[in-house]
Amino acid sequence: MASEEAKDYVLPPEVLEETVRASEELWKPVKKVKFRIYKYNPKKDYAPHWEEHELEVSKGMTVLDALLTIKGEMDPTLGVRYSCRMGLCGSCAMMINGKQMLACQTRVLEAAGDGDVVELRPLDNFPVERDLAADFTHFFEKHKSVKPWIIRSDEVELNNPTGPYKQTVDEYARYYQFTDCIKCGACLSACPTAATDYEYLGPQALAQAYRYMVDTRDDGLDVRIAVVDTEHGCWRCHFAASCSDVCPRGVDPAQGIQLLKRLIIKRKFGYKPHKPAEALPAKVKAESKSGG
Amino acid sequence: MEAESGYREYYARNMRGISGWFKVRAYTIERWLYAAHRITGILIVLFILAHFYSTGWHPGLWWDALLGVVVTFHVANGIRLILAELGLAIGKPLLIKKPSQRPVSIEGVQRYLVVFALVLFIVLAAIWAYYALVVQSMMG
Ligand code: SF4
Ligand code: SF4
Ligand code: FES
């Protein structure tokens, strides 16, 4: 029986051949690329310096692959931060040829273009931890300052929930786009305001503030306005839109910030985007349960 | 020793400073417009200060035309910015994203606003220059 089932899954020889050929193609060395890498340890070095390494790269090789090869074979002291290697954890954002990108999502040949040099620096406008790794402490503090969680006044329901809060698809669509943020810091790094204002809350935190303010389950509109409608808050944004340009997750923080400004202006005239959603009544719950 | 720690702090903070406002390479046209808006804004402030100090100084008619370019750019792009910052023409948040989704606030309707602002700038600048160079000189 096992062999019969297995037979169904054998690829036709021509497909198998094509698959093998395609993957060989992906990992075949194409050309030599020179990596210019920023080296700096603020605890020890007086000033940063550059180091260069040459590597045979293939079509499928990402910048992170290259960095790990360099770390493994040429320079074990290289400081680089990564975790998931698939664009989900937000650890590996850096300046690749002058633009904020995820090292694990950028192929070397793509970054090099027609040239054969790839220059790597830590994220602009972030303190340097070591070499290519930036210090995110301040960035995370900014995110935390906008209270990125559901704020409610019905404490009894919150602590002993009788059911999920009601939300329609349209209501969900108001904020879904912003939930994709992986806190990679690329947006804050690209923002021209952040280049001169260390305390600027930044696109990431402001877009997240908006994300919670228009969530129908949330009741924290005024609490968050007190945080973002400030000297270093949303009015420092002048719509250069570079944050959205570099965001690897299509979060579009520039859009969030402009919508946030609009919301604050409307709030000054007494507008509220929603009443905090109620918990679903027990009857609906029972029906949906029996329904499957 | 003090200078040394100053250097160290400078590199450790890694802030681009004012040059960061003008780091336009690799970004979209909105970033160029941002940089131009900054420069024209600063020039207008400088002009007003100089104007307060002395209204008599005037190197020639071309000076008025140049001022026109600066002011009309700031006005035309300013209209675009006011609309965008009021949340207009920047699209709605998406429910479904394509695999490599480009931001709607940049590459959606807002791009028409960019074109509108640039056209408006050229028209206004041309009118201003016409008055400054032709009409003014006819009036002596
Ligand atoms: S908004 Fe985009 S660029 Fe900014 S931290 Fe989130 S995922 Fe990164
Ligand atoms: S749109 Fe605002 S937050 Fe985004 S890069 Fe521009 S100034 Fe910064
Ligand atoms: S390693 Fe996780 S995003 Fe690149």
Coordinates of C-alpha atoms and ligand atoms in Angstrom, one line a residue:
Chain A
M1 CA 0.0 0.0 0.0
A2 CA 2.8 2.4 1.0
S3 CA 4.5 1.9 -2.4
E4 CA 1.3 2.5 -4.3
E5 CA 0.7 5.8 -2.5
A6 CA 4.2 6.8 -2.9
K7 CA 4.0 6.2 -6.7
D8 CA 1.4 9.0 -6.9
Y9 CA 4.0 11.4 -5.6
V10 CA 6.9 10.7 -7.9
L11 CA 7.5 13.6 -10.1
P12 CA 7.6 13.0 -13.9
P13 CA 11.2 12.8 -15.0
E14 CA 11.1 15.9 -17.1
V15 CA 9.7 18.0 -14.1
L16 CA 12.3 16.5 -11.8
E17 CA 15.0 17.3 -14.2
E18 CA 13.8 20.9 -14.6
T19 CA 13.5 21.3 -10.8
V20 CA 17.1 20.1 -10.3
R21 CA 18.3 22.3 -13.1
A22 CA 16.6 25.4 -11.7
S23 CA 18.0 24.9 -8.2
E24 CA 21.5 24.2 -9.6
E25 CA 21.1 27.4 -11.6
L26 CA 20.1 29.3 -8.4
W27 CA 23.3 28.3 -6.5
K28 CA 25.8 28.3 -9.3
P29 CA 28.5 31.1 -8.8
V30 CA 27.8 33.9 -11.1
K31 CA 30.4 36.6 -10.3
K32 CA 32.7 38.0 -7.7
V33 CA 31.3 40.7 -5.5
K34 CA 33.3 42.9 -3.2
F35 CA 31.7 43.6 0.2
R36 CA 32.6 46.8 1.9
I37 CA 31.6 46.4 5.5
Y38 CA 31.5 48.9 8.3
K39 CA 33.4 47.8 11.4
Y40 CA 32.9 49.7 14.7
N41 CA 32.8 48.8 18.3
P42 CA 31.8 51.9 20.3
K43 CA 33.1 50.4 23.5
K44 CA 36.6 49.9 22.1
D45 CA 37.3 51.7 18.8
Y46 CA 38.0 55.4 18.5
A47 CA 36.4 55.6 15.1
P48 CA 34.8 53.2 12.6
H49 CA 36.7 51.7 9.7
W50 CA 35.9 49.7 6.6
E51 CA 36.8 46.1 5.8
E52 CA 36.6 44.5 2.4
H53 CA 35.9 40.9 1.5
E54 CA 35.5 39.3 -1.9
L55 CA 33.0 36.5 -2.4
E56 CA 31.7 34.3 -5.3
V57 CA 28.0 34.9 -5.3
S58 CA 25.1 33.0 -6.9
K59 CA 21.7 34.1 -8.0
G60 CA 20.0 32.8 -4.9
M61 CA 22.4 34.2 -2.4
T62 CA 21.0 36.9 0.0
V63 CA 23.1 39.5 1.7
L64 CA 22.6 37.7 4.9
D65 CA 23.9 34.4 3.4
A66 CA 27.0 36.3 2.2
L67 CA 27.5 37.9 5.7
L68 CA 27.3 34.5 7.4
T69 CA 29.8 33.1 4.9
I70 CA 32.1 36.0 5.6
K71 CA 31.6 35.5 9.4
G72 CA 32.2 31.8 9.1
E73 CA 35.2 31.9 6.8
M74 CA 36.9 35.3 6.8
D75 CA 36.1 37.5 9.8
P76 CA 34.7 35.7 12.9
T77 CA 34.5 39.0 14.7
L78 CA 31.8 40.5 12.4
G79 CA 28.8 41.7 14.4
V80 CA 25.5 41.1 12.6
R81 CA 22.0 40.4 14.0
Y82 CA 19.6 38.0 12.5
S83 CA 17.2 35.3 13.5
C84 CA 14.4 34.1 11.2
R85 CA 16.2 34.5 7.8
M86 CA 12.8 34.9 6.1
G87 CA 11.7 38.5 6.6
L88 CA 9.6 37.9 9.7
C89 CA 11.6 38.8 12.8
G90 CA 12.9 42.3 11.7
S91 CA 16.4 41.8 13.1
C92 CA 18.5 42.2 10.0
A93 CA 17.6 45.6 8.6
M94 CA 20.7 47.5 7.5
M95 CA 22.0 50.0 5.0
I96 CA 22.6 48.1 1.8
N97 CA 24.2 50.4 -0.8
G98 CA 22.7 53.4 1.0
K99 CA 19.2 52.1 1.4
Q100 CA 17.4 50.5 4.3
M101 CA 16.7 46.9 3.5
L102 CA 16.4 43.5 5.2
A103 CA 19.6 41.6 4.6
C104 CA 17.7 38.3 4.5
Q105 CA 15.3 39.5 1.8
T106 CA 17.8 41.1 -0.5
R107 CA 19.7 39.1 -3.0
V108 CA 23.3 40.2 -3.5
L109 CA 23.1 40.4 -7.2
E110 CA 20.0 42.6 -6.9
A111 CA 21.8 44.9 -4.5
A112 CA 24.9 45.1 -6.6
G113 CA 23.0 45.8 -9.8
D114 CA 25.4 46.3 -12.7
G115 CA 28.3 47.0 -10.4
D116 CA 30.2 44.5 -8.2
V117 CA 30.4 46.3 -4.9
V118 CA 28.0 46.0 -2.0
E119 CA 28.4 48.5 0.8
L120 CA 27.0 47.6 4.2
R121 CA 26.5 49.9 7.1
P122 CA 24.4 49.8 10.3
L123 CA 21.0 51.6 10.1
D124 CA 21.3 55.4 10.0
N125 CA 20.0 57.4 12.9
F126 CA 20.2 54.4 15.3
P127 CA 23.0 54.2 17.8
V128 CA 25.6 51.5 16.8
E129 CA 25.7 48.4 19.0
R130 CA 28.6 46.8 17.0
D131 CA 29.4 46.7 13.3
L132 CA 26.2 46.1 11.4
A133 CA 24.0 45.7 14.5
A134 CA 22.1 48.8 15.7
D135 CA 20.8 49.5 19.2
F136 CA 17.0 49.3 19.2
T137 CA 16.4 50.2 22.9
H138 CA 15.2 53.8 22.2
F139 CA 13.1 52.6 19.2
F140 CA 11.3 50.0 21.3
E141 CA 10.7 52.6 24.1
K142 CA 9.1 54.9 21.5
H143 CA 6.8 52.0 20.4
K144 CA 5.9 51.2 24.0
S145 CA 5.1 54.9 24.7
V146 CA 2.1 54.9 22.4
K147 CA 0.6 52.0 24.4
P148 CA 0.4 49.4 21.7
W149 CA -2.3 47.3 23.3
I150 CA -6.1 47.3 23.6
I151 CA -7.2 49.8 26.2
R152 CA -10.7 49.3 27.7
S153 CA -12.7 50.8 30.5
D154 CA -14.8 47.6 31.2
E155 CA -12.4 45.9 33.5
V156 CA -14.8 43.2 34.6
E157 CA -15.3 42.0 31.0
L158 CA -11.6 42.3 30.3
N159 CA -10.6 40.1 33.2
N160 CA -13.4 37.6 32.9
P161 CA -14.4 37.6 29.2
T162 CA -17.9 36.4 28.4
G163 CA -17.1 36.4 24.7
P164 CA -15.0 37.9 21.9
Y165 CA -15.5 41.6 21.0
K166 CA -17.6 42.3 18.0
Q167 CA -15.8 43.5 14.8
T168 CA -16.9 43.5 11.2
V169 CA -14.5 43.0 8.2
D170 CA -14.8 46.7 7.3
E171 CA -13.8 47.6 10.8
Y172 CA -10.9 45.2 10.6
A173 CA -9.8 46.6 7.3
R174 CA -9.2 50.0 8.9
Y175 CA -6.1 48.8 10.8
Y176 CA -5.1 45.4 9.4
Q177 CA -2.5 46.8 7.1
F178 CA -0.5 48.3 10.0
T179 CA -0.5 45.0 12.0
D180 CA 2.1 43.6 9.6
C181 CA 4.9 45.7 11.2
I182 CA 7.9 43.6 12.3
K183 CA 9.6 46.4 14.1
C184 CA 12.7 46.3 11.8
G185 CA 13.4 50.0 12.2
A186 CA 13.9 50.6 8.5
C187 CA 11.3 53.4 8.5
L188 CA 12.6 55.4 11.4
S189 CA 16.1 55.1 9.9
A190 CA 15.0 56.4 6.5
C191 CA 13.0 59.3 8.0
P192 CA 14.7 62.7 7.4
T193 CA 13.1 64.0 10.6
A194 CA 14.8 61.3 12.6
A195 CA 18.1 62.5 11.2
T196 CA 18.0 65.6 13.3
D197 CA 15.5 64.8 16.1
Y198 CA 16.5 61.9 18.3
E199 CA 13.3 62.1 20.3
Y200 CA 11.0 62.0 17.2
L201 CA 8.5 59.2 17.9
G202 CA 8.9 58.0 14.3
P203 CA 6.8 56.3 11.6
Q204 CA 6.7 52.9 13.3
A205 CA 5.4 54.2 16.7
L206 CA 3.0 56.7 15.1
A207 CA 1.5 54.2 12.7
Q208 CA 1.0 51.8 15.5
A209 CA -0.7 54.5 17.6
Y210 CA -3.1 55.0 14.7
R211 CA -3.6 51.2 14.4
Y212 CA -4.9 51.0 17.9
M213 CA -6.9 54.3 17.8
V214 CA -9.1 53.0 15.0
D215 CA -9.5 49.5 16.3
T216 CA -13.1 49.2 17.3
R217 CA -12.3 47.2 20.4
D218 CA -10.2 50.0 21.7
D219 CA -11.1 52.9 24.0
G220 CA -7.8 54.7 24.3
L221 CA -8.2 57.4 21.7
D222 CA -7.6 60.4 24.1
V223 CA -4.8 58.6 26.0
R224 CA -2.8 58.1 22.8
I225 CA -3.6 61.6 21.5
A226 CA -1.8 62.9 24.6
V227 CA 1.3 61.0 23.5
V228 CA 1.4 61.7 19.7
D229 CA 0.0 65.2 19.6
T230 CA 3.2 66.6 21.1
E231 CA 6.4 68.4 20.2
H232 CA 8.2 65.2 19.0
G233 CA 5.0 63.6 17.8
C234 CA 3.1 63.3 14.5
W235 CA 3.4 67.0 13.4
R236 CA 7.1 66.5 12.9
C237 CA 6.3 64.4 9.9
H238 CA 6.3 66.3 6.6
F239 CA 5.3 63.5 4.3
A240 CA 8.7 62.7 2.7
A241 CA 7.2 59.1 2.5
S242 CA 10.6 57.4 2.7
C243 CA 9.3 55.4 5.6
S244 CA 6.7 53.7 3.3
D245 CA 9.2 53.5 0.5
V246 CA 11.6 51.3 2.6
C247 CA 9.1 49.3 4.6
P248 CA 9.6 45.6 3.7
R249 CA 6.1 44.6 4.9
G250 CA 4.0 47.1 3.0
V251 CA 2.8 48.7 6.2
D252 CA 2.7 52.2 4.6
P253 CA 3.4 54.2 7.8
A254 CA 3.3 57.5 6.0
Q255 CA -0.3 56.8 5.2
G256 CA -1.0 55.9 8.8
I257 CA 0.6 59.2 10.1
Q258 CA -1.4 61.4 7.7
L259 CA -4.6 59.6 8.7
L260 CA -3.6 60.1 12.3
K261 CA -3.2 63.8 11.8
R262 CA -6.7 63.9 10.3
L263 CA -8.1 61.9 13.2
I264 CA -6.6 64.3 15.7
I265 CA -7.9 67.4 13.9
K266 CA -11.4 65.8 13.8
R267 CA -11.1 64.9 17.5
K268 CA -10.6 68.6 18.2
F269 CA -14.1 69.1 16.8
G270 CA -15.5 66.4 19.1
Y271 CA -15.4 63.5 16.6
K272 CA -14.8 59.9 17.8
P273 CA -14.2 57.1 15.3
H274 CA -16.2 54.5 17.1
K275 CA -17.9 53.4 20.3
P276 CA -15.8 50.6 21.9
A277 CA -17.1 47.3 20.6
E278 CA -19.2 45.1 22.9
A279 CA -18.6 41.5 23.7
L280 CA -20.7 39.2 21.4
P281 CA -24.0 38.1 23.2
A282 CA -24.1 34.6 24.5
K283 CA -26.8 33.6 22.0
V284 CA -24.6 34.3 18.9
K285 CA -21.7 32.5 20.5
A286 CA -23.8 29.4 21.1
E287 CA -25.1 29.5 17.5
S288 CA -21.6 29.9 16.0
K289 CA -20.4 27.0 18.2
S290 CA -23.1 24.6 17.1
G291 CA -22.6 25.8 13.5
G292 CA -19.1 24.5 13.6
Chain B
M1 CA 40.7 63.0 25.9
E2 CA 37.5 65.1 25.8
A3 CA 37.7 65.4 22.0
E4 CA 38.2 61.7 21.7
S5 CA 35.0 60.9 23.7
G6 CA 33.2 63.5 21.6
Y7 CA 34.2 61.6 18.4
R8 CA 33.2 58.4 19.9
E9 CA 29.8 59.7 20.8
Y10 CA 29.3 61.1 17.3
Y11 CA 30.0 57.7 15.7
A12 CA 28.2 55.7 18.3
R13 CA 25.0 57.8 17.8
N14 CA 25.3 57.5 14.0
M15 CA 22.8 60.4 13.4
R16 CA 23.0 61.8 9.9
G17 CA 22.2 65.4 11.0
I18 CA 21.1 68.0 8.5
S19 CA 22.7 66.1 5.7
G20 CA 20.0 63.5 6.3
W21 CA 17.4 66.0 5.1
F22 CA 19.1 66.0 1.7
K23 CA 19.9 62.3 1.4
V24 CA 17.6 61.8 -1.5
R25 CA 19.5 59.2 -3.5
A26 CA 17.7 55.8 -3.6
Y27 CA 14.3 57.2 -2.4
T28 CA 11.2 58.3 -4.3
I29 CA 10.3 61.7 -5.8
E30 CA 8.5 62.6 -2.6
R31 CA 11.8 62.7 -0.8
W32 CA 13.2 65.1 -3.5
L33 CA 10.2 67.3 -3.1
Y34 CA 10.7 67.2 0.7
A35 CA 14.3 68.4 0.3
A36 CA 13.4 71.1 -2.1
H37 CA 10.6 72.2 0.2
R38 CA 13.1 72.5 3.0
I39 CA 15.6 74.5 0.9
T40 CA 13.0 76.9 -0.5
G41 CA 11.5 77.3 3.0
I42 CA 14.8 78.3 4.5
L43 CA 15.5 80.7 1.6
I44 CA 12.2 82.4 2.1
V45 CA 12.9 82.9 5.8
L46 CA 16.4 84.3 5.0
F47 CA 14.9 86.6 2.4
I48 CA 12.3 87.9 4.8
L49 CA 15.0 88.6 7.4
A50 CA 17.1 90.4 4.8
H51 CA 14.0 92.3 3.6
F52 CA 13.2 93.5 7.2
Y53 CA 16.8 94.7 7.5
S54 CA 16.8 96.7 4.3
T55 CA 14.2 97.0 1.7
G56 CA 16.4 99.0 -0.6
W57 CA 18.8 96.4 -1.8
H58 CA 18.0 95.1 -5.2
P59 CA 20.6 93.6 -7.6
G60 CA 18.4 93.5 -10.7
L61 CA 15.2 92.2 -12.2
W62 CA 16.5 88.6 -12.4
W63 CA 16.5 88.7 -8.6
D64 CA 12.7 89.0 -8.6
A65 CA 12.4 86.1 -11.1
L66 CA 14.6 83.9 -8.8
L67 CA 12.6 84.8 -5.8
G68 CA 9.5 83.8 -7.8
V69 CA 10.9 80.3 -8.5
V70 CA 11.5 79.8 -4.8
V71 CA 8.2 81.1 -3.6
T72 CA 6.0 79.4 -6.2
F73 CA 7.6 76.1 -5.6
H74 CA 7.0 76.4 -1.9
V75 CA 3.4 77.4 -2.6
A76 CA 2.6 74.6 -5.1
N77 CA 4.2 71.8 -3.1
G78 CA 2.7 73.2 0.0
I79 CA -0.8 72.8 -1.4
R80 CA 0.0 69.1 -2.1
L81 CA 1.4 68.7 1.4
I82 CA -1.7 70.3 3.0
L83 CA -4.0 67.9 1.1
A84 CA -1.9 64.9 1.9
E85 CA -1.5 65.7 5.6
L86 CA -5.3 66.2 5.8
G87 CA -5.4 62.5 4.8
L88 CA -6.7 63.3 1.3
A89 CA -5.5 61.5 -1.9
I90 CA -3.3 59.0 0.1
G91 CA -5.7 56.1 -0.3
K92 CA -7.3 53.7 2.2
P93 CA -5.5 51.1 4.3
L94 CA -5.4 47.8 2.4
L95 CA -7.1 44.6 3.4
I96 CA -5.3 42.5 0.8
K97 CA -1.7 43.0 -0.1
K98 CA 0.2 41.8 -3.2
P99 CA 3.4 39.8 -2.5
S100 CA 5.6 42.8 -3.0
Q101 CA 3.1 45.5 -2.2
R102 CA 4.1 49.1 -2.9
P103 CA 2.7 51.7 -0.6
V104 CA -0.6 53.2 -1.7
S105 CA 0.2 56.6 -0.1
I106 CA 3.1 57.0 -2.5
E107 CA 2.2 55.2 -5.7
G108 CA -1.6 55.7 -5.7
V109 CA -3.6 58.8 -6.4
Q110 CA -1.0 60.9 -4.6
R111 CA 1.2 60.7 -7.7
Y112 CA -1.4 62.8 -9.5
L113 CA -1.0 65.3 -6.8
V114 CA 2.7 65.4 -7.4
V115 CA 2.2 66.0 -11.1
F116 CA -0.4 68.7 -10.2
A117 CA 2.0 70.4 -7.9
L118 CA 4.8 70.4 -10.4
V119 CA 2.6 71.8 -13.2
L120 CA 1.2 74.4 -10.9
F121 CA 4.7 75.4 -9.9
I122 CA 5.8 75.8 -13.6
V123 CA 2.8 77.9 -14.5
L124 CA 3.0 80.1 -11.4
A125 CA 6.8 80.6 -11.9
A126 CA 6.3 81.4 -15.5
I127 CA 3.7 84.1 -14.7
W128 CA 5.8 85.5 -12.0
A129 CA 8.9 85.6 -14.2
Y130 CA 6.9 87.3 -17.0
Y131 CA 5.8 90.1 -14.7
A132 CA 9.3 90.4 -13.1
L133 CA 11.3 90.5 -16.4
V134 CA 8.9 91.8 -19.0
V135 CA 6.1 93.8 -17.5
Q136 CA 8.3 95.4 -14.8
S137 CA 11.0 96.5 -17.3
M138 CA 8.3 98.0 -19.6
M139 CA 7.0 100.1 -16.7
G140 CA 10.6 101.1 -16.1
Ligands
SF4_1 S1 6.6 50.0 9.7 FE1 7.7 48.7 8.2 S2 9.8 49.6 8.1 FE2 8.8 50.3 10.0 S3 9.4 48.9 11.6 FE3 7.4 48.2 10.8 S4 7.9 46.7 9.2 FE4 9.8 47.9 9.6
SF4_2 S1 6.4 60.4 5.9 FE1 6.8 61.4 7.8 S2 7.5 59.7 9.2 FE2 7.6 59.0 7.0 S3 9.7 59.4 6.4 FE3 8.5 61.1 5.8 S4 8.7 62.6 7.5 FE4 9.4 60.6 8.2
FES3 S1 16.6 37.6 9.7 FE1 14.5 37.9 10.4 S2 13.9 39.6 9.1 FE2 15.9 39.1 8.3

